[in-house]
Amino acid sequence: MKSIPVLLLGCGGVGRQLSDHIVACRSLHSKQGIALRVVGICDSRSLLAVNDIVNLELKDDLLKEICKIKSSGSSLSSLMDLGQCQIFKDSEARKKVIDIASLLGRSTAGLVLADCSASSETVELLKQGIDLGCCIVLANKKPLTSKIEEFDKLTSDFRHIRFESTVGVCRLFICTCTLI
Ligand SMILES: NC(=O)c1ccc[n+]([C@@H]2O[C@H](COP(=O)([O-])OP(=O)(O)OC[C@H]3O[C@@H](n4cnc5c(N)ncnc54)[C@H](OP(=O)(O)O)[C@@H]3O)[C@@H](O)[C@H]2O)c1
């Protein structure tokens, strides 16, 4: 079984749907010999991450609880039972994401940074993630649509990036990625 660490940036409509999908597809993934191990999830202010990044994951029940809390409009920090997880806020949260990327990016398992935010603020973090060997997956179009230098940097190795976009009524699959 290949275990693939994933860190979700954003848990709005798209991030929650992705989290639900990961949980719903466990048995399918298992048949394909993979397991997506969600090690952390961010909103605009906070990161919830497992204490032991190398061995632990956010349990499916906790992922469901996170989705419930975020869909009610509350912040990640309102979670009551954190189990083997910790909350990081603001600059500490950004620093922790980089620490996780440094630890896992070039490991055998690697790290997928899945940007489901609706922000251009993630671009610096994604660029650092690329330098640290992470793979990035974008639902968020903003990092690819600002400066050409940023586009070039993020797409410098096409094996490390997947994105897709919807234009008008046509679905233009520049490069499709499902995490499956
Ligand atoms: N590719 C496509 O075809 C397609 C289709 C639909 C949507 N999208 C894109 O998918 C993205 C998400 O859409 P959505 O509807 O889920 O948006 P949304 O409901 O507004 O959720 C955005 C999430 O990102 C979080 N966030 C904001 N800034 C952040 C940051 N700097 N770091 C980490 N997380 C941050 C927000 O945190 P808070 O909860 O604290 O506000 C929220 O959880 C958008 O960019 C949208 O354009 C793409």
PDB file of C-alpha atoms and ligand atoms in Angstrom:
ATOM      1  CA  MET A   1       0.000   0.000   0.000  1.00  0.00           C
ATOM      2  CA  LYS A   2       1.416   3.383  -1.004  1.00  0.00           C
ATOM      3  CA  SER A   3       0.591   6.046   1.552  1.00  0.00           C
ATOM      4  CA  ILE A   4       0.480   9.568   0.096  1.00  0.00           C
ATOM      5  CA  PRO A   5       0.544  12.500   2.545  1.00  0.00           C
ATOM      6  CA  VAL A   6      -1.810  15.351   1.635  1.00  0.00           C
ATOM      7  CA  LEU A   7      -2.137  18.826   3.138  1.00  0.00           C
ATOM      8  CA  LEU A   8      -5.325  20.710   2.281  1.00  0.00           C
ATOM      9  CA  LEU A   9      -5.125  24.495   1.941  1.00  0.00           C
ATOM     10  CA  GLY A  10      -8.700  25.725   2.356  1.00  0.00           C
ATOM     11  CA  CYS A  11     -11.789  24.020   3.669  1.00  0.00           C
ATOM     12  CA  GLY A  12     -14.566  25.953   1.999  1.00  0.00           C
ATOM     13  CA  GLY A  13     -16.999  24.359  -0.456  1.00  0.00           C
ATOM     14  CA  VAL A  14     -14.287  22.750  -2.608  1.00  0.00           C
ATOM     15  CA  GLY A  15     -11.934  21.752   0.231  1.00  0.00           C
ATOM     16  CA  ARG A  16     -14.755  20.096   2.163  1.00  0.00           C
ATOM     17  CA  GLN A  17     -15.931  18.266  -0.942  1.00  0.00           C
ATOM     18  CA  LEU A  18     -12.390  17.003  -1.520  1.00  0.00           C
ATOM     19  CA  SER A  19     -12.118  15.877   2.101  1.00  0.00           C
ATOM     20  CA  ASP A  20     -15.486  14.061   1.859  1.00  0.00           C
ATOM     21  CA  HIS A  21     -14.392  12.487  -1.419  1.00  0.00           C
ATOM     22  CA  ILE A  22     -11.138  11.213   0.077  1.00  0.00           C
ATOM     23  CA  VAL A  23     -13.086   9.596   2.927  1.00  0.00           C
ATOM     24  CA  ALA A  24     -15.750   8.155   0.596  1.00  0.00           C
ATOM     25  CA  CYS A  25     -13.133   6.643  -1.728  1.00  0.00           C
ATOM     26  CA  ARG A  26     -11.078   4.787   0.897  1.00  0.00           C
ATOM     27  CA  SER A  27     -12.017   1.321  -0.326  1.00  0.00           C
ATOM     28  CA  LEU A  28     -11.514   2.253  -3.986  1.00  0.00           C
ATOM     29  CA  HIS A  29      -8.087   3.710  -3.161  1.00  0.00           C
ATOM     30  CA  SER A  30      -7.246   0.611  -1.196  1.00  0.00           C
ATOM     31  CA  LYS A  31      -8.040  -1.610  -4.200  1.00  0.00           C
ATOM     32  CA  GLN A  32      -5.675   0.577  -6.217  1.00  0.00           C
ATOM     33  CA  GLY A  33      -2.956   0.168  -3.591  1.00  0.00           C
ATOM     34  CA  ILE A  34      -2.953   3.738  -2.325  1.00  0.00           C
ATOM     35  CA  ALA A  35      -4.040   5.516   0.825  1.00  0.00           C
ATOM     36  CA  LEU A  36      -4.332   9.296   1.014  1.00  0.00           C
ATOM     37  CA  ARG A  37      -3.078  10.352   4.440  1.00  0.00           C
ATOM     38  CA  VAL A  38      -4.406  13.828   5.277  1.00  0.00           C
ATOM     39  CA  VAL A  39      -1.779  15.293   7.618  1.00  0.00           C
ATOM     40  CA  GLY A  40      -3.196  18.798   7.909  1.00  0.00           C
ATOM     41  CA  ILE A  41      -5.925  21.172   6.855  1.00  0.00           C
ATOM     42  CA  CYS A  42      -5.860  24.995   6.743  1.00  0.00           C
ATOM     43  CA  ASP A  43      -8.370  27.778   6.627  1.00  0.00           C
ATOM     44  CA  SER A  44      -7.489  31.462   6.208  1.00  0.00           C
ATOM     45  CA  ARG A  45      -6.218  31.806   9.792  1.00  0.00           C
ATOM     46  CA  SER A  46      -5.259  28.402  11.092  1.00  0.00           C
ATOM     47  CA  LEU A  47      -3.704  25.041  10.403  1.00  0.00           C
ATOM     48  CA  LEU A  48      -4.838  21.859  12.093  1.00  0.00           C
ATOM     49  CA  ALA A  49      -2.058  19.298  11.799  1.00  0.00           C
ATOM     50  CA  VAL A  50      -1.242  15.928  13.308  1.00  0.00           C
ATOM     51  CA  ASN A  51       1.496  15.948  15.947  1.00  0.00           C
ATOM     52  CA  ASP A  52       3.470  13.181  14.286  1.00  0.00           C
ATOM     53  CA  ILE A  53       3.599  14.189  10.631  1.00  0.00           C
ATOM     54  CA  VAL A  54       5.499  11.096   9.533  1.00  0.00           C
ATOM     55  CA  ASN A  55       3.190   8.474  11.022  1.00  0.00           C
ATOM     56  CA  LEU A  56      -0.221   9.944  11.841  1.00  0.00           C
ATOM     57  CA  GLU A  57      -3.157  11.255   9.853  1.00  0.00           C
ATOM     58  CA  LEU A  58      -6.368  13.160  10.535  1.00  0.00           C
ATOM     59  CA  LYS A  59      -8.869  10.377  11.207  1.00  0.00           C
ATOM     60  CA  ASP A  60     -11.946  10.204   8.982  1.00  0.00           C
ATOM     61  CA  ASP A  61     -14.251  11.089  11.895  1.00  0.00           C
ATOM     62  CA  LEU A  62     -12.200  14.201  12.567  1.00  0.00           C
ATOM     63  CA  LEU A  63     -12.238  15.154   8.871  1.00  0.00           C
ATOM     64  CA  LYS A  64     -16.047  14.870   8.950  1.00  0.00           C
ATOM     65  CA  GLU A  65     -16.172  16.970  12.134  1.00  0.00           C
ATOM     66  CA  ILE A  66     -13.925  19.622  10.540  1.00  0.00           C
ATOM     67  CA  CYS A  67     -16.265  19.820   7.521  1.00  0.00           C
ATOM     68  CA  LYS A  68     -19.270  20.169   9.822  1.00  0.00           C
ATOM     69  CA  ILE A  69     -17.637  22.954  11.808  1.00  0.00           C
ATOM     70  CA  LYS A  70     -16.436  24.833   8.740  1.00  0.00           C
ATOM     71  CA  SER A  71     -19.795  24.562   6.980  1.00  0.00           C
ATOM     72  CA  SER A  72     -21.419  26.118  10.059  1.00  0.00           C
ATOM     73  CA  GLY A  73     -19.117  29.126   9.587  1.00  0.00           C
ATOM     74  CA  SER A  74     -16.897  28.478  12.608  1.00  0.00           C
ATOM     75  CA  SER A  75     -13.137  28.462  12.637  1.00  0.00           C
ATOM     76  CA  LEU A  76     -10.901  25.418  12.946  1.00  0.00           C
ATOM     77  CA  SER A  77      -9.876  26.577  16.416  1.00  0.00           C
ATOM     78  CA  SER A  78     -13.413  25.879  17.701  1.00  0.00           C
ATOM     79  CA  LEU A  79     -12.765  22.117  17.447  1.00  0.00           C
ATOM     80  CA  MET A  80     -13.152  20.625  20.911  1.00  0.00           C
ATOM     81  CA  ASP A  81     -11.461  17.249  20.752  1.00  0.00           C
ATOM     82  CA  LEU A  82      -8.144  17.583  18.930  1.00  0.00           C
ATOM     83  CA  GLY A  83      -6.827  14.118  19.796  1.00  0.00           C
ATOM     84  CA  GLN A  84      -3.289  13.813  18.443  1.00  0.00           C
ATOM     85  CA  CYS A  85      -3.485  17.115  16.587  1.00  0.00           C
ATOM     86  CA  GLN A  86      -2.524  20.697  17.161  1.00  0.00           C
ATOM     87  CA  ILE A  87      -3.799  24.073  15.976  1.00  0.00           C
ATOM     88  CA  PHE A  88      -1.363  26.676  14.627  1.00  0.00           C
ATOM     89  CA  LYS A  89      -2.447  30.241  13.938  1.00  0.00           C
ATOM     90  CA  ASP A  90      -1.471  32.998  11.491  1.00  0.00           C
ATOM     91  CA  SER A  91       2.304  33.200  10.875  1.00  0.00           C
ATOM     92  CA  GLU A  92       2.840  30.107  13.021  1.00  0.00           C
ATOM     93  CA  ALA A  93       0.454  28.214  10.703  1.00  0.00           C
ATOM     94  CA  ARG A  94       2.373  29.281   7.582  1.00  0.00           C
ATOM     95  CA  LYS A  95       5.675  28.338   9.211  1.00  0.00           C
ATOM     96  CA  LYS A  96       4.296  24.943  10.163  1.00  0.00           C
ATOM     97  CA  VAL A  97       3.164  24.252   6.586  1.00  0.00           C
ATOM     98  CA  ILE A  98       6.746  24.918   5.430  1.00  0.00           C
ATOM     99  CA  ASP A  99       8.108  22.683   8.200  1.00  0.00           C
ATOM    100  CA  ILE A 100       5.815  19.882   7.030  1.00  0.00           C
ATOM    101  CA  ALA A 101       6.859  20.445   3.398  1.00  0.00           C
ATOM    102  CA  SER A 102      10.549  20.342   4.423  1.00  0.00           C
ATOM    103  CA  LEU A 103      10.027  17.123   6.300  1.00  0.00           C
ATOM    104  CA  LEU A 104       7.987  15.264   3.681  1.00  0.00           C
ATOM    105  CA  GLY A 105       8.561  16.956   0.325  1.00  0.00           C
ATOM    106  CA  ARG A 106      11.667  14.996  -0.605  1.00  0.00           C
ATOM    107  CA  SER A 107      10.807  11.879   1.398  1.00  0.00           C
ATOM    108  CA  THR A 108       9.837   8.697  -0.441  1.00  0.00           C
ATOM    109  CA  ALA A 109       6.165   9.339   0.279  1.00  0.00           C
ATOM    110  CA  GLY A 110       6.389  13.022  -0.742  1.00  0.00           C
ATOM    111  CA  LEU A 111       3.719  15.593   0.049  1.00  0.00           C
ATOM    112  CA  VAL A 112       0.755  16.864  -1.960  1.00  0.00           C
ATOM    113  CA  LEU A 113      -0.237  20.464  -1.262  1.00  0.00           C
ATOM    114  CA  ALA A 114      -3.855  20.728  -2.450  1.00  0.00           C
ATOM    115  CA  ASP A 115      -4.784  24.407  -2.835  1.00  0.00           C
ATOM    116  CA  CYS A 116      -8.561  24.649  -2.406  1.00  0.00           C
ATOM    117  CA  SER A 117      -8.405  28.225  -1.170  1.00  0.00           C
ATOM    118  CA  ALA A 118      -9.744  31.208  -3.044  1.00  0.00           C
ATOM    119  CA  SER A 119      -6.685  33.306  -2.316  1.00  0.00           C
ATOM    120  CA  SER A 120      -3.568  34.567  -4.065  1.00  0.00           C
ATOM    121  CA  GLU A 121      -1.806  34.488  -0.693  1.00  0.00           C
ATOM    122  CA  THR A 122      -0.975  30.824  -1.142  1.00  0.00           C
ATOM    123  CA  VAL A 123       1.440  31.482  -4.016  1.00  0.00           C
ATOM    124  CA  GLU A 124       4.537  32.075  -1.835  1.00  0.00           C
ATOM    125  CA  LEU A 125       3.821  28.934   0.095  1.00  0.00           C
ATOM    126  CA  LEU A 126       3.315  26.924  -3.109  1.00  0.00           C
ATOM    127  CA  LYS A 127       6.598  28.220  -4.562  1.00  0.00           C
ATOM    128  CA  GLN A 128       8.428  27.152  -1.418  1.00  0.00           C
ATOM    129  CA  GLY A 129       6.617  23.814  -1.587  1.00  0.00           C
ATOM    130  CA  ILE A 130       7.910  23.310  -5.143  1.00  0.00           C
ATOM    131  CA  ASP A 131      11.472  24.078  -3.981  1.00  0.00           C
ATOM    132  CA  LEU A 132      11.027  21.522  -1.201  1.00  0.00           C
ATOM    133  CA  GLY A 133       9.987  18.779  -3.638  1.00  0.00           C
ATOM    134  CA  CYS A 134       6.230  18.828  -3.002  1.00  0.00           C
ATOM    135  CA  CYS A 135       3.576  18.109  -5.619  1.00  0.00           C
ATOM    136  CA  ILE A 136       0.922  20.780  -5.890  1.00  0.00           C
ATOM    137  CA  VAL A 137      -2.686  20.414  -6.986  1.00  0.00           C
ATOM    138  CA  LEU A 138      -4.732  23.524  -7.654  1.00  0.00           C
ATOM    139  CA  ALA A 139      -8.455  24.090  -7.644  1.00  0.00           C
ATOM    140  CA  ASN A 140      -7.522  27.704  -6.923  1.00  0.00           C
ATOM    141  CA  LYS A 141      -6.705  29.531 -10.166  1.00  0.00           C
ATOM    142  CA  LYS A 142      -5.194  32.658  -8.638  1.00  0.00           C
ATOM    143  CA  PRO A 143      -1.610  31.413  -8.197  1.00  0.00           C
ATOM    144  CA  LEU A 144      -1.398  30.677 -11.940  1.00  0.00           C
ATOM    145  CA  THR A 145      -3.007  33.876 -13.153  1.00  0.00           C
ATOM    146  CA  SER A 146      -0.974  36.693 -11.640  1.00  0.00           C
ATOM    147  CA  LYS A 147       2.673  37.153 -12.647  1.00  0.00           C
ATOM    148  CA  ILE A 148       4.251  35.138 -15.457  1.00  0.00           C
ATOM    149  CA  GLU A 149       7.319  34.569 -13.223  1.00  0.00           C
ATOM    150  CA  GLU A 150       5.060  32.854 -10.697  1.00  0.00           C
ATOM    151  CA  PHE A 151       3.386  30.743 -13.377  1.00  0.00           C
ATOM    152  CA  ASP A 152       6.837  29.737 -14.688  1.00  0.00           C
ATOM    153  CA  LYS A 153       8.049  28.845 -11.229  1.00  0.00           C
ATOM    154  CA  LEU A 154       4.986  26.781 -10.331  1.00  0.00           C
ATOM    155  CA  THR A 155       4.998  24.946 -13.642  1.00  0.00           C
ATOM    156  CA  SER A 156       8.781  24.510 -13.855  1.00  0.00           C
ATOM    157  CA  ASP A 157       8.358  20.764 -13.436  1.00  0.00           C
ATOM    158  CA  PHE A 158       5.095  19.513 -14.909  1.00  0.00           C
ATOM    159  CA  ARG A 159       5.415  16.239 -13.009  1.00  0.00           C
ATOM    160  CA  HIS A 160       4.871  18.241  -9.813  1.00  0.00           C
ATOM    161  CA  ILE A 161       1.722  20.191 -10.666  1.00  0.00           C
ATOM    162  CA  ARG A 162      -1.858  19.390 -11.609  1.00  0.00           C
ATOM    163  CA  PHE A 163      -4.615  21.927 -12.201  1.00  0.00           C
ATOM    164  CA  GLU A 164      -7.845  22.340 -14.036  1.00  0.00           C
ATOM    165  CA  SER A 165     -10.117  25.237 -14.727  1.00  0.00           C
ATOM    166  CA  THR A 166     -13.674  25.966 -15.788  1.00  0.00           C
ATOM    167  CA  VAL A 167     -14.170  28.697 -18.411  1.00  0.00           C
ATOM    168  CA  GLY A 168     -17.686  29.932 -19.143  1.00  0.00           C
ATOM    169  CA  VAL A 169     -19.835  26.960 -19.989  1.00  0.00           C
ATOM    170  CA  CYS A 170     -16.944  24.937 -21.447  1.00  0.00           C
ATOM    171  CA  ARG A 171     -14.774  22.827 -19.272  1.00  0.00           C
ATOM    172  CA  LEU A 172     -11.234  23.303 -20.454  1.00  0.00           C
ATOM    173  CA  PHE A 173      -9.091  20.541 -19.114  1.00  0.00           C
ATOM    174  CA  ILE A 174      -5.619  22.012 -19.300  1.00  0.00           C
ATOM    175  CA  CYS A 175      -4.482  19.152 -17.188  1.00  0.00           C
ATOM    176  CA  THR A 176      -6.926  17.085 -15.179  1.00  0.00           C
ATOM    177  CA  CYS A 177      -6.206  15.943 -11.728  1.00  0.00           C
ATOM    178  CA  THR A 178      -8.243  13.882  -9.406  1.00  0.00           C
ATOM    179  CA  LEU A 179      -6.211  12.822  -6.411  1.00  0.00           C
ATOM    180  CA  ILE A 180      -7.145   9.252  -7.191  1.00  0.00           C
TER     181      ILE A 180
HETATM  182  N1  LIG B   1     -11.043  24.638 -10.984  1.00  0.00           N
HETATM  183  C1  LIG B   1     -12.366  24.712 -11.046  1.00  0.00           C
HETATM  184  O1  LIG B   1     -13.000  24.327 -11.992  1.00  0.00           O
HETATM  185  C2  LIG B   1     -13.054  25.286  -9.873  1.00  0.00           C
HETATM  186  C3  LIG B   1     -14.402  25.101  -9.643  1.00  0.00           C
HETATM  187  C4  LIG B   1     -14.951  25.637  -8.515  1.00  0.00           C
HETATM  188  C5  LIG B   1     -14.136  26.364  -7.653  1.00  0.00           C
HETATM  189  N2  LIG B   1     -12.828  26.539  -7.925  1.00  0.00           N
HETATM  190  C6  LIG B   1     -11.923  27.270  -7.061  1.00  0.00           C
HETATM  191  O2  LIG B   1     -11.707  26.532  -5.866  1.00  0.00           O
HETATM  192  C7  LIG B   1     -11.338  27.453  -4.864  1.00  0.00           C
HETATM  193  C8  LIG B   1     -12.170  27.203  -3.617  1.00  0.00           C
HETATM  194  O3  LIG B   1     -13.524  27.517  -3.896  1.00  0.00           O
HETATM  195  P1  LIG B   1     -14.575  27.473  -2.703  1.00  0.00           P
HETATM  196  O4  LIG B   1     -15.896  27.652  -3.327  1.00  0.00           O
HETATM  197  O5  LIG B   1     -14.318  26.276  -1.850  1.00  0.00           O
HETATM  198  O6  LIG B   1     -14.154  28.810  -1.888  1.00  0.00           O
HETATM  199  P2  LIG B   1     -14.586  29.179  -0.416  1.00  0.00           P
HETATM  200  O7  LIG B   1     -15.826  28.460  -0.026  1.00  0.00           O
HETATM  201  O8  LIG B   1     -14.508  30.672  -0.340  1.00  0.00           O
HETATM  202  O9  LIG B   1     -13.405  28.571   0.490  1.00  0.00           O
HETATM  203  C9  LIG B   1     -12.120  29.075   0.492  1.00  0.00           C
HETATM  204  C10 LIG B   1     -11.371  28.448   1.641  1.00  0.00           C
HETATM  205  O10 LIG B   1     -10.018  28.865   1.581  1.00  0.00           O
HETATM  206  C11 LIG B   1      -9.618  29.322   2.864  1.00  0.00           C
HETATM  207  N3  LIG B   1      -8.526  30.273   2.707  1.00  0.00           N
HETATM  208  C12 LIG B   1      -8.564  31.592   2.370  1.00  0.00           C
HETATM  209  N4  LIG B   1      -7.314  32.097   2.341  1.00  0.00           N
HETATM  210  C13 LIG B   1      -6.480  31.081   2.643  1.00  0.00           C
HETATM  211  C14 LIG B   1      -5.072  30.962   2.779  1.00  0.00           C
HETATM  212  N5  LIG B   1      -4.268  32.021   2.590  1.00  0.00           N
HETATM  213  N6  LIG B   1      -4.539  29.770   3.110  1.00  0.00           N
HETATM  214  C15 LIG B   1      -5.346  28.683   3.300  1.00  0.00           C
HETATM  215  N7  LIG B   1      -6.700  28.718   3.187  1.00  0.00           N
HETATM  216  C16 LIG B   1      -7.243  29.912   2.873  1.00  0.00           C
HETATM  217  C17 LIG B   1     -10.869  29.914   3.473  1.00  0.00           C
HETATM  218  O11 LIG B   1     -10.724  30.023   4.868  1.00  0.00           O
HETATM  219  P3  LIG B   1     -11.914  30.575   5.818  1.00  0.00           P
HETATM  220  O12 LIG B   1     -12.837  29.397   5.975  1.00  0.00           O
HETATM  221  O13 LIG B   1     -11.202  30.923   7.078  1.00  0.00           O
HETATM  222  O14 LIG B   1     -12.528  31.728   5.112  1.00  0.00           O
HETATM  223  C18 LIG B   1     -11.884  28.855   3.027  1.00  0.00           C
HETATM  224  O15 LIG B   1     -11.840  27.745   3.904  1.00  0.00           O
HETATM  225  C19 LIG B   1     -11.542  28.856  -5.451  1.00  0.00           C
HETATM  226  O16 LIG B   1     -10.275  29.353  -5.843  1.00  0.00           O
HETATM  227  C20 LIG B   1     -12.423  28.615  -6.644  1.00  0.00           C
HETATM  228  O17 LIG B   1     -12.239  29.579  -7.654  1.00  0.00           O
HETATM  229  C21 LIG B   1     -12.272  25.993  -8.999  1.00  0.00           C
END
